């Protein structure tokens, strides 16, 4: 199987870069090899490489910056995935794409199901939602996996931010009214990989039959405050922490350019019913990620 992976250096893409070579030839692309804003290049490269599977782990993920860099966010999150879907449909290839809980407005009081109405509150969510629509319109064999609060132990994730703040401050004030599913990038990549394992060598037919939107995120949900509390508890170098008080605060105390949904937990039962896998409980994954 020939695979093209977009976004190889991102939280999720980095994990895929390790796993996917198991399945054959993999061509990993990032901004240097291909800037997704250059839409014609996506077309050229996919037509030239003719992959059997495209995994799109790339995205414009700067939620606040997207409010002003709207065109760029739309190109990367909406037009580029649409083009990937059109090309994969024409060549009978599979597209696996990721979307976000931020397509929802967070105003219902239970975890969101796939067919709940979308109503993004910010430009990032709007661009991701438009990407979903473009993929659906193109048709073909695609999976749109909506996930949420993705973290890794590399780079500037929420987990690493909390660990850094805890080493510099005696009091941490963390938003307590935003709730969703913390999702370890490795668990997300590995669970996606189980689909590839399950349906070889008939991946195309299997995905075409099951194409659609699925929620796939860490099991259970938490507020950012509860997440931070658990991060501090799992810290293997706890003695380095200065923090003495962790305080839940309202989102109103940290105004941001982009509005965020308050309750955007995802109900992942459709994925579990269809593929018979699920992600571990978010606390278990966090413990595993932090004890590496
Ligand atoms: N992070 C979250 O909390 C979260 C929550 C819900 C859903 N998601 C979704 O999950 C997926 C994976 O997210 P992630 O956290 O792994 O993202 P990430 O770490 O921000 O990585 C995004 C990747 O996209 C690449 N990229 C951005 N602009 C590009 C461009 N113009 N041309 C080529 N590549 C470009 C980045 O390249 P560079 O390394 O060069 O910047 C990076 O490799 C995305 O679809 C995201 O929308 C994420």
mmCIF file of C-alpha atoms and ligand atoms in Angstrom:
data_model
loop_
_atom_site.group_PDB
_atom_site.id
_atom_site.type_symbol
_atom_site.label_atom_id
_atom_site.label_comp_id
_atom_site.label_asym_id
_atom_site.label_seq_id
_atom_site.Cartn_x
_atom_site.Cartn_y
_atom_site.Cartn_z
ATOM 1 C CA UNK A 1 0.000 0.000 0.000
ATOM 2 C CA UNK A 2 1.265 3.487 -0.881
ATOM 3 C CA UNK A 3 0.445 6.143 1.712
ATOM 4 C CA UNK A 4 0.741 9.925 1.690
ATOM 5 C CA UNK A 5 0.788 11.565 5.127
ATOM 6 C CA UNK A 6 0.209 15.322 5.414
ATOM 7 C CA UNK A 7 1.326 17.153 8.569
ATOM 8 C CA UNK A 8 4.152 14.813 9.558
ATOM 9 C CA UNK A 9 5.558 17.089 12.281
ATOM 10 C CA UNK A 10 2.299 17.855 14.061
ATOM 11 C CA UNK A 11 1.207 16.130 17.282
ATOM 12 C CA UNK A 12 -0.803 13.498 15.423
ATOM 13 C CA UNK A 13 1.324 13.394 12.264
ATOM 14 C CA UNK A 14 4.457 12.633 14.262
ATOM 15 C CA UNK A 15 2.807 9.537 15.713
ATOM 16 C CA UNK A 16 1.629 8.412 12.268
ATOM 17 C CA UNK A 17 5.103 8.849 10.873
ATOM 18 C CA UNK A 18 6.212 6.096 13.266
ATOM 19 C CA UNK A 19 3.287 3.736 12.713
ATOM 20 C CA UNK A 20 2.339 3.916 9.049
ATOM 21 C CA UNK A 21 5.527 2.507 7.460
ATOM 22 C CA UNK A 22 4.235 -0.852 8.696
ATOM 23 C CA UNK A 23 1.800 -0.833 5.785
ATOM 24 C CA UNK A 24 4.162 -0.208 2.903
ATOM 25 C CA UNK A 25 5.633 2.837 1.181
ATOM 26 C CA UNK A 26 4.946 6.098 3.003
ATOM 27 C CA UNK A 27 5.575 9.585 1.698
ATOM 28 C CA UNK A 28 5.472 12.107 4.553
ATOM 29 C CA UNK A 29 4.893 15.711 3.592
ATOM 30 C CA UNK A 30 5.099 18.859 5.626
ATOM 31 C CA UNK A 31 5.077 22.552 4.937
ATOM 32 C CA UNK A 32 8.614 22.545 3.510
ATOM 33 C CA UNK A 33 7.822 19.854 0.971
ATOM 34 C CA UNK A 34 4.343 21.177 0.243
ATOM 35 C CA UNK A 35 2.602 24.303 1.518
ATOM 36 C CA UNK A 36 -1.089 23.404 1.625
ATOM 37 C CA UNK A 37 -1.974 26.999 0.736
ATOM 38 C CA UNK A 38 -0.680 26.179 -2.772
ATOM 39 C CA UNK A 39 -3.737 24.212 -3.742
ATOM 40 C CA UNK A 40 -2.570 23.333 -7.269
ATOM 41 C CA UNK A 41 0.507 21.630 -5.766
ATOM 42 C CA UNK A 42 -1.701 19.272 -3.753
ATOM 43 C CA UNK A 43 -3.347 18.231 -6.977
ATOM 44 C CA UNK A 44 -0.037 17.812 -8.788
ATOM 45 C CA UNK A 45 1.630 15.779 -6.067
ATOM 46 C CA UNK A 46 -1.302 13.430 -5.433
ATOM 47 C CA UNK A 47 -1.771 12.847 -9.165
ATOM 48 C CA UNK A 48 1.909 12.071 -9.475
ATOM 49 C CA UNK A 49 2.205 9.818 -6.406
ATOM 50 C CA UNK A 50 -1.132 7.988 -6.854
ATOM 51 C CA UNK A 51 -1.416 6.841 -3.198
ATOM 52 C CA UNK A 52 -3.861 4.164 -2.035
ATOM 53 C CA UNK A 53 -4.364 6.018 1.244
ATOM 54 C CA UNK A 54 -4.083 9.689 2.219
ATOM 55 C CA UNK A 55 -3.885 10.487 5.932
ATOM 56 C CA UNK A 56 -4.439 14.184 6.546
ATOM 57 C CA UNK A 57 -3.008 15.020 9.968
ATOM 58 C CA UNK A 58 -2.305 18.616 8.911
ATOM 59 C CA UNK A 59 -4.442 21.578 9.874
ATOM 60 C CA UNK A 60 -4.334 25.266 10.657
ATOM 61 C CA UNK A 61 -4.736 24.858 14.443
ATOM 62 C CA UNK A 62 -4.030 28.402 15.733
ATOM 63 C CA UNK A 63 -7.544 28.973 17.037
ATOM 64 C CA UNK A 64 -7.118 32.656 17.999
ATOM 65 C CA UNK A 65 -4.986 33.593 14.994
ATOM 66 C CA UNK A 66 -7.608 32.103 12.668
ATOM 67 C CA UNK A 67 -9.866 35.052 13.550
ATOM 68 C CA UNK A 68 -7.562 37.311 11.510
ATOM 69 C CA UNK A 69 -5.871 34.792 9.157
ATOM 70 C CA UNK A 70 -9.229 33.647 7.854
ATOM 71 C CA UNK A 71 -8.186 33.059 4.236
ATOM 72 C CA UNK A 72 -5.239 30.931 5.285
ATOM 73 C CA UNK A 73 -7.348 28.886 7.726
ATOM 74 C CA UNK A 74 -9.986 28.326 5.020
ATOM 75 C CA UNK A 75 -7.408 27.207 2.461
ATOM 76 C CA UNK A 76 -5.700 24.725 4.811
ATOM 77 C CA UNK A 77 -8.753 23.459 6.709
ATOM 78 C CA UNK A 78 -11.471 23.631 4.069
ATOM 79 C CA UNK A 79 -10.183 23.841 0.482
ATOM 80 C CA UNK A 80 -7.152 21.562 0.812
ATOM 81 C CA UNK A 81 -9.093 18.635 2.392
ATOM 82 C CA UNK A 82 -11.827 19.082 -0.232
ATOM 83 C CA UNK A 83 -9.238 18.751 -2.956
ATOM 84 C CA UNK A 84 -7.691 15.704 -1.273
ATOM 85 C CA UNK A 85 -11.152 14.132 -1.201
ATOM 86 C CA UNK A 86 -11.813 14.852 -4.881
ATOM 87 C CA UNK A 87 -8.512 13.401 -5.979
ATOM 88 C CA UNK A 88 -8.778 10.304 -3.775
ATOM 89 C CA UNK A 89 -12.309 9.696 -5.046
ATOM 90 C CA UNK A 90 -11.162 9.872 -8.666
ATOM 91 C CA UNK A 91 -8.315 7.435 -8.036
ATOM 92 C CA UNK A 92 -10.237 4.998 -5.780
ATOM 93 C CA UNK A 93 -8.021 5.814 -2.802
ATOM 94 C CA UNK A 94 -8.984 6.208 0.857
ATOM 95 C CA UNK A 95 -8.893 9.531 2.737
ATOM 96 C CA UNK A 96 -8.630 9.684 6.526
ATOM 97 C CA UNK A 97 -9.141 13.216 7.827
ATOM 98 C CA UNK A 98 -9.494 14.752 11.310
ATOM 99 C CA UNK A 99 -11.914 17.387 12.476
ATOM 100 C CA UNK A 100 -12.786 19.005 15.765
ATOM 101 C CA UNK A 101 -15.272 19.421 18.622
ATOM 102 C CA UNK A 102 -15.091 23.169 17.811
ATOM 103 C CA UNK A 103 -17.631 22.607 15.007
ATOM 104 C CA UNK A 104 -20.182 22.678 17.868
ATOM 105 C CA UNK A 105 -21.353 25.659 19.921
ATOM 106 C CA UNK A 106 -21.192 23.838 23.275
ATOM 107 C CA UNK A 107 -24.723 24.737 24.274
ATOM 108 C CA UNK A 108 -26.185 21.287 24.882
ATOM 109 C CA UNK A 109 -25.702 19.480 28.181
ATOM 110 C CA UNK A 110 -24.720 16.020 26.952
ATOM 111 C CA UNK A 111 -21.824 14.764 24.819
ATOM 112 C CA UNK A 112 -22.302 15.558 21.136
ATOM 113 C CA UNK A 113 -23.315 12.887 18.622
ATOM 114 C CA UNK A 114 -22.266 12.984 14.976
ATOM 115 C CA UNK A 115 -25.650 14.129 13.688
ATOM 116 C CA UNK A 116 -26.099 16.972 16.195
ATOM 117 C CA UNK A 117 -26.248 20.340 14.426
ATOM 118 C CA UNK A 118 -22.964 22.108 13.991
ATOM 119 C CA UNK A 119 -22.686 25.801 14.818
ATOM 120 C CA UNK A 120 -19.045 26.822 15.188
ATOM 121 C CA UNK A 121 -18.359 29.837 17.391
ATOM 122 C CA UNK A 122 -15.026 30.760 15.811
ATOM 123 C CA UNK A 123 -13.260 30.894 12.439
ATOM 124 C CA UNK A 124 -11.173 27.798 13.144
ATOM 125 C CA UNK A 125 -14.371 25.808 13.779
ATOM 126 C CA UNK A 126 -15.995 27.320 10.683
ATOM 127 C CA UNK A 127 -13.032 26.399 8.506
ATOM 128 C CA UNK A 128 -12.958 22.818 9.864
ATOM 129 C CA UNK A 129 -16.703 22.501 9.396
ATOM 130 C CA UNK A 130 -16.371 23.710 5.783
ATOM 131 C CA UNK A 131 -13.632 21.089 5.310
ATOM 132 C CA UNK A 132 -16.031 18.376 6.477
ATOM 133 C CA UNK A 133 -18.668 19.553 4.007
ATOM 134 C CA UNK A 134 -16.188 19.678 1.119
ATOM 135 C CA UNK A 135 -15.067 16.112 1.821
ATOM 136 C CA UNK A 136 -18.652 14.862 2.073
ATOM 137 C CA UNK A 137 -19.554 16.561 -1.210
ATOM 138 C CA UNK A 138 -16.628 15.001 -3.013
ATOM 139 C CA UNK A 139 -17.811 11.554 -1.898
ATOM 140 C CA UNK A 140 -15.516 8.562 -2.221
ATOM 141 C CA UNK A 141 -14.036 6.427 0.536
ATOM 142 C CA UNK A 142 -13.413 8.785 3.446
ATOM 143 C CA UNK A 143 -13.462 8.905 7.219
ATOM 144 C CA UNK A 144 -13.817 12.230 9.015
ATOM 145 C CA UNK A 145 -12.731 11.605 12.599
ATOM 146 C CA UNK A 146 -13.748 14.447 14.908
ATOM 147 C CA UNK A 147 -11.513 14.603 17.925
ATOM 148 C CA UNK A 148 -10.856 17.041 20.733
ATOM 149 C CA UNK A 149 -8.214 18.549 23.063
ATOM 150 C CA UNK A 150 -5.319 16.711 21.415
ATOM 151 C CA UNK A 151 -2.039 16.662 23.339
ATOM 152 C CA UNK A 152 1.378 15.100 23.029
ATOM 153 C CA UNK A 153 4.444 15.147 25.244
ATOM 154 C CA UNK A 154 6.323 17.072 22.525
ATOM 155 C CA UNK A 155 6.078 20.803 21.884
ATOM 156 C CA UNK A 156 3.674 23.335 23.258
ATOM 157 C CA UNK A 157 0.721 21.147 24.236
ATOM 158 C CA UNK A 158 -1.572 21.975 27.177
ATOM 159 C CA UNK A 159 0.146 19.224 29.192
ATOM 160 C CA UNK A 160 3.600 20.747 28.695
ATOM 161 C CA UNK A 161 2.251 24.241 29.335
ATOM 162 C CA UNK A 162 0.773 23.186 32.691
ATOM 163 C CA UNK A 163 4.036 21.451 33.659
ATOM 164 C CA UNK A 164 5.959 24.627 32.770
ATOM 165 C CA UNK A 165 3.567 26.958 34.663
ATOM 166 C CA UNK A 166 3.726 24.653 37.706
ATOM 167 C CA UNK A 167 7.481 25.159 37.866
ATOM 168 C CA UNK A 168 7.235 28.964 37.884
ATOM 169 C CA UNK A 169 4.113 29.815 39.906
ATOM 170 C CA UNK A 170 2.732 29.086 43.364
ATOM 171 C CA UNK A 171 -0.859 29.576 42.171
ATOM 172 C CA UNK A 172 -2.307 28.346 38.909
ATOM 173 C CA UNK A 173 -5.679 29.613 37.753
ATOM 174 C CA UNK A 174 -7.158 27.298 35.114
ATOM 175 C CA UNK A 175 -10.450 27.572 33.271
ATOM 176 C CA UNK A 176 -13.027 25.347 34.948
ATOM 177 C CA UNK A 177 -16.032 25.896 32.696
ATOM 178 C CA UNK A 178 -14.663 24.492 29.411
ATOM 179 C CA UNK A 179 -15.282 20.760 29.200
ATOM 180 C CA UNK A 180 -14.240 18.174 26.611
ATOM 181 C CA UNK A 181 -12.261 14.943 26.085
ATOM 182 C CA UNK A 182 -8.474 15.156 26.526
ATOM 183 C CA UNK A 183 -7.030 12.977 23.744
ATOM 184 C CA UNK A 184 -3.472 11.630 23.563
ATOM 185 C CA UNK A 185 -2.191 11.941 19.986
ATOM 186 C CA UNK A 186 -0.556 8.500 20.205
ATOM 187 C CA UNK A 187 -3.786 6.783 21.269
ATOM 188 C CA UNK A 188 -5.600 8.540 18.418
ATOM 189 C CA UNK A 189 -3.031 7.414 15.837
ATOM 190 C CA UNK A 190 -2.913 3.872 17.209
ATOM 191 C CA UNK A 191 -6.697 3.498 17.185
ATOM 192 C CA UNK A 192 -6.843 4.787 13.610
ATOM 193 C CA UNK A 193 -4.146 2.260 12.783
ATOM 194 C CA UNK A 194 -6.330 -0.554 14.142
ATOM 195 C CA UNK A 195 -8.809 0.248 11.354
ATOM 196 C CA UNK A 196 -6.053 -0.209 8.778
ATOM 197 C CA UNK A 197 -5.107 -3.524 10.390
ATOM 198 C CA UNK A 198 -8.699 -4.729 10.569
ATOM 199 C CA UNK A 199 -9.598 -4.109 6.937
ATOM 200 C CA UNK A 200 -6.458 -5.067 5.023
ATOM 201 C CA UNK A 201 -6.389 -5.952 2.163
ATOM 202 C CA UNK A 202 -9.877 -4.559 1.385
ATOM 203 C CA UNK A 203 -9.478 -1.143 2.988
ATOM 204 C CA UNK A 204 -11.029 0.812 0.110
ATOM 205 C CA UNK A 205 -14.268 -1.207 0.022
ATOM 206 C CA UNK A 206 -14.495 -1.291 3.834
ATOM 207 C CA UNK A 207 -14.114 2.468 4.192
ATOM 208 C CA UNK A 208 -16.405 3.240 1.256
ATOM 209 C CA UNK A 209 -19.119 1.190 2.971
ATOM 210 C CA UNK A 210 -18.538 2.898 6.326
ATOM 211 C CA UNK A 211 -17.682 6.391 5.086
ATOM 212 C CA UNK A 212 -18.851 9.311 7.144
ATOM 213 C CA UNK A 213 -18.226 11.397 10.234
ATOM 214 C CA UNK A 214 -17.224 9.688 13.493
ATOM 215 C CA UNK A 215 -16.316 11.022 16.909
ATOM 216 C CA UNK A 216 -13.036 9.617 18.221
ATOM 217 C CA UNK A 217 -11.571 11.096 21.394
ATOM 218 C CA UNK A 218 -10.367 10.040 24.838
ATOM 219 C CA UNK A 219 -13.095 8.231 26.811
ATOM 220 C CA UNK A 220 -14.738 10.334 29.497
ATOM 221 C CA UNK A 221 -14.482 14.093 29.768
ATOM 222 C CA UNK A 222 -13.159 16.776 32.071
ATOM 223 C CA UNK A 223 -12.863 20.506 32.535
ATOM 224 C CA UNK A 224 -9.517 22.108 31.763
ATOM 225 C CA UNK A 225 -9.129 22.580 35.534
ATOM 226 C CA UNK A 226 -9.678 18.830 36.196
ATOM 227 C CA UNK A 227 -7.292 18.007 33.370
ATOM 228 C CA UNK A 228 -4.617 20.291 34.851
ATOM 229 C CA UNK A 229 -5.129 18.728 38.287
ATOM 230 C CA UNK A 230 -4.534 15.278 36.820
ATOM 231 C CA UNK A 231 -1.466 16.495 34.908
ATOM 232 C CA UNK A 232 0.080 17.750 38.150
ATOM 233 C CA UNK A 233 -0.751 14.469 39.900
ATOM 234 C CA UNK A 234 0.857 12.380 37.116
ATOM 235 C CA UNK A 235 3.990 14.556 36.893
ATOM 236 C CA UNK A 236 6.927 12.132 37.357
ATOM 237 C CA UNK A 237 9.075 15.049 38.608
ATOM 238 C CA UNK A 238 6.560 16.419 41.101
ATOM 239 C CA UNK A 239 9.311 17.661 43.440
ATOM 240 C CA UNK A 240 10.195 20.299 40.822
ATOM 241 C CA UNK A 241 6.729 21.864 41.090
ATOM 242 C CA UNK A 242 6.410 25.209 42.879
ATOM 243 C CA UNK A 243 2.659 25.283 42.610
ATOM 244 C CA UNK A 244 0.689 25.102 45.871
ATOM 245 C CA UNK A 245 -2.785 26.201 44.769
ATOM 246 C CA UNK A 246 -4.761 25.232 41.693
ATOM 247 C CA UNK A 247 -7.828 27.403 41.247
ATOM 248 C CA UNK A 248 -10.749 26.914 38.809
ATOM 249 C CA UNK A 249 -11.778 30.143 37.101
ATOM 250 C CA UNK A 250 -14.390 31.158 34.565
ATOM 251 C CA UNK A 251 -13.506 31.559 30.864
ATOM 252 C CA UNK A 252 -14.568 35.215 31.245
ATOM 253 C CA UNK A 253 -11.385 35.791 33.245
ATOM 254 C CA UNK A 254 -9.228 34.868 30.232
ATOM 255 C CA UNK A 255 -10.790 36.642 27.249
ATOM 256 C CA UNK A 256 -9.438 35.337 23.929
ATOM 257 C CA UNK A 257 -9.922 36.611 20.355
ATOM 258 C CA UNK A 258 -11.792 33.400 19.459
ATOM 259 C CA UNK A 259 -14.798 32.230 21.469
ATOM 260 C CA UNK A 260 -14.640 28.588 22.612
ATOM 261 C CA UNK A 261 -17.565 26.207 23.204
ATOM 262 C CA UNK A 262 -18.086 25.521 26.911
ATOM 263 C CA UNK A 263 -19.299 21.906 26.751
ATOM 264 C CA UNK A 264 -17.957 20.174 23.644
ATOM 265 C CA UNK A 265 -17.431 16.605 24.873
ATOM 266 C CA UNK A 266 -17.852 14.029 22.095
ATOM 267 C CA UNK A 267 -19.934 10.865 22.293
ATOM 268 C CA UNK A 268 -17.810 8.223 20.529
ATOM 269 C CA UNK A 269 -20.307 5.344 20.569
ATOM 270 C CA UNK A 270 -20.894 5.376 16.782
ATOM 271 C CA UNK A 271 -17.203 4.733 16.162
ATOM 272 C CA UNK A 272 -17.154 1.979 18.777
ATOM 273 C CA UNK A 273 -20.257 0.333 17.336
ATOM 274 C CA UNK A 274 -18.902 0.457 13.782
ATOM 275 C CA UNK A 275 -15.246 -0.413 14.284
ATOM 276 C CA UNK A 276 -15.326 -2.159 17.694
ATOM 277 C CA UNK A 277 -12.487 -0.041 19.114
ATOM 278 C CA UNK A 278 -12.407 2.942 21.425
ATOM 279 C CA UNK A 279 -9.789 5.157 23.000
ATOM 280 C CA UNK A 280 -8.833 4.444 26.618
ATOM 281 C CA UNK A 281 -10.152 6.540 29.473
ATOM 282 C CA UNK A 282 -8.492 9.966 29.255
ATOM 283 C CA UNK A 283 -6.882 9.582 32.718
ATOM 284 C CA UNK A 284 -5.291 6.234 31.764
ATOM 285 C CA UNK A 285 -3.879 7.697 28.562
ATOM 286 C CA UNK A 286 -2.528 10.711 30.434
ATOM 287 C CA UNK A 287 -0.811 8.457 32.957
ATOM 288 C CA UNK A 288 0.711 6.399 30.122
ATOM 289 C CA UNK A 289 1.815 9.488 28.180
ATOM 290 C CA UNK A 290 3.435 11.065 31.232
ATOM 291 C CA UNK A 291 5.239 7.980 32.479
ATOM 292 C CA UNK A 292 7.177 7.438 29.249
HETATM 293 N N1 LIG B 1 -4.808 20.165 18.855
HETATM 294 C C1 LIG B 1 -6.055 20.009 19.280
HETATM 295 O O1 LIG B 1 -6.377 20.279 20.455
HETATM 296 C C2 LIG B 1 -7.122 19.488 18.349
HETATM 297 C C3 LIG B 1 -8.438 19.408 18.827
HETATM 298 C C4 LIG B 1 -9.438 18.918 17.973
HETATM 299 C C5 LIG B 1 -9.115 18.515 16.689
HETATM 300 N N2 LIG B 1 -7.837 18.624 16.251
HETATM 301 C C6 LIG B 1 -7.559 18.211 14.873
HETATM 302 O O2 LIG B 1 -6.680 17.092 14.916
HETATM 303 C C7 LIG B 1 -5.809 17.123 13.790
HETATM 304 C C8 LIG B 1 -4.365 17.029 14.271
HETATM 305 O O3 LIG B 1 -4.106 18.155 15.114
HETATM 306 P P1 LIG B 1 -2.672 18.382 15.790
HETATM 307 O O4 LIG B 1 -2.901 18.907 17.148
HETATM 308 O O5 LIG B 1 -1.796 17.202 15.572
HETATM 309 O O6 LIG B 1 -2.145 19.610 14.892
HETATM 310 P P2 LIG B 1 -0.729 20.333 14.950
HETATM 311 O O7 LIG B 1 0.145 19.705 15.972
HETATM 312 O O8 LIG B 1 -0.985 21.797 15.011
HETATM 313 O O9 LIG B 1 -0.104 19.971 13.533
HETATM 314 C C9 LIG B 1 -0.625 20.503 12.367
HETATM 315 C C10 LIG B 1 0.293 20.125 11.210
HETATM 316 O O10 LIG B 1 -0.204 20.791 10.039
HETATM 317 C C11 LIG B 1 0.895 21.368 9.363
HETATM 318 N N3 LIG B 1 0.525 22.545 8.592
HETATM 319 C C12 LIG B 1 -0.068 23.679 9.044
HETATM 320 N N4 LIG B 1 -0.143 24.577 8.045
HETATM 321 C C13 LIG B 1 0.399 23.990 6.945
HETATM 322 C C14 LIG B 1 0.599 24.404 5.618
HETATM 323 N N5 LIG B 1 0.267 25.625 5.187
HETATM 324 N N6 LIG B 1 1.184 23.539 4.761
HETATM 325 C C15 LIG B 1 1.579 22.312 5.161
HETATM 326 N N7 LIG B 1 1.420 21.855 6.412
HETATM 327 C C16 LIG B 1 0.838 22.697 7.293
HETATM 328 C C17 LIG B 1 1.856 21.761 10.452
HETATM 329 O O11 LIG B 1 3.123 21.965 9.896
HETATM 330 P P3 LIG B 1 4.276 22.778 10.683
HETATM 331 O O12 LIG B 1 4.831 21.757 11.637
HETATM 332 O O13 LIG B 1 5.205 23.202 9.623
HETATM 333 O O14 LIG B 1 3.582 23.921 11.363
HETATM 334 C C18 LIG B 1 1.762 20.566 11.384
HETATM 335 O O15 LIG B 1 2.603 19.539 10.957
HETATM 336 C C19 LIG B 1 -6.162 18.401 13.023
HETATM 337 O O16 LIG B 1 -7.078 18.098 12.017
HETATM 338 C C20 LIG B 1 -6.839 19.275 14.067
HETATM 339 O O17 LIG B 1 -7.731 20.203 13.487
HETATM 340 C C21 LIG B 1 -6.830 19.084 17.047
#
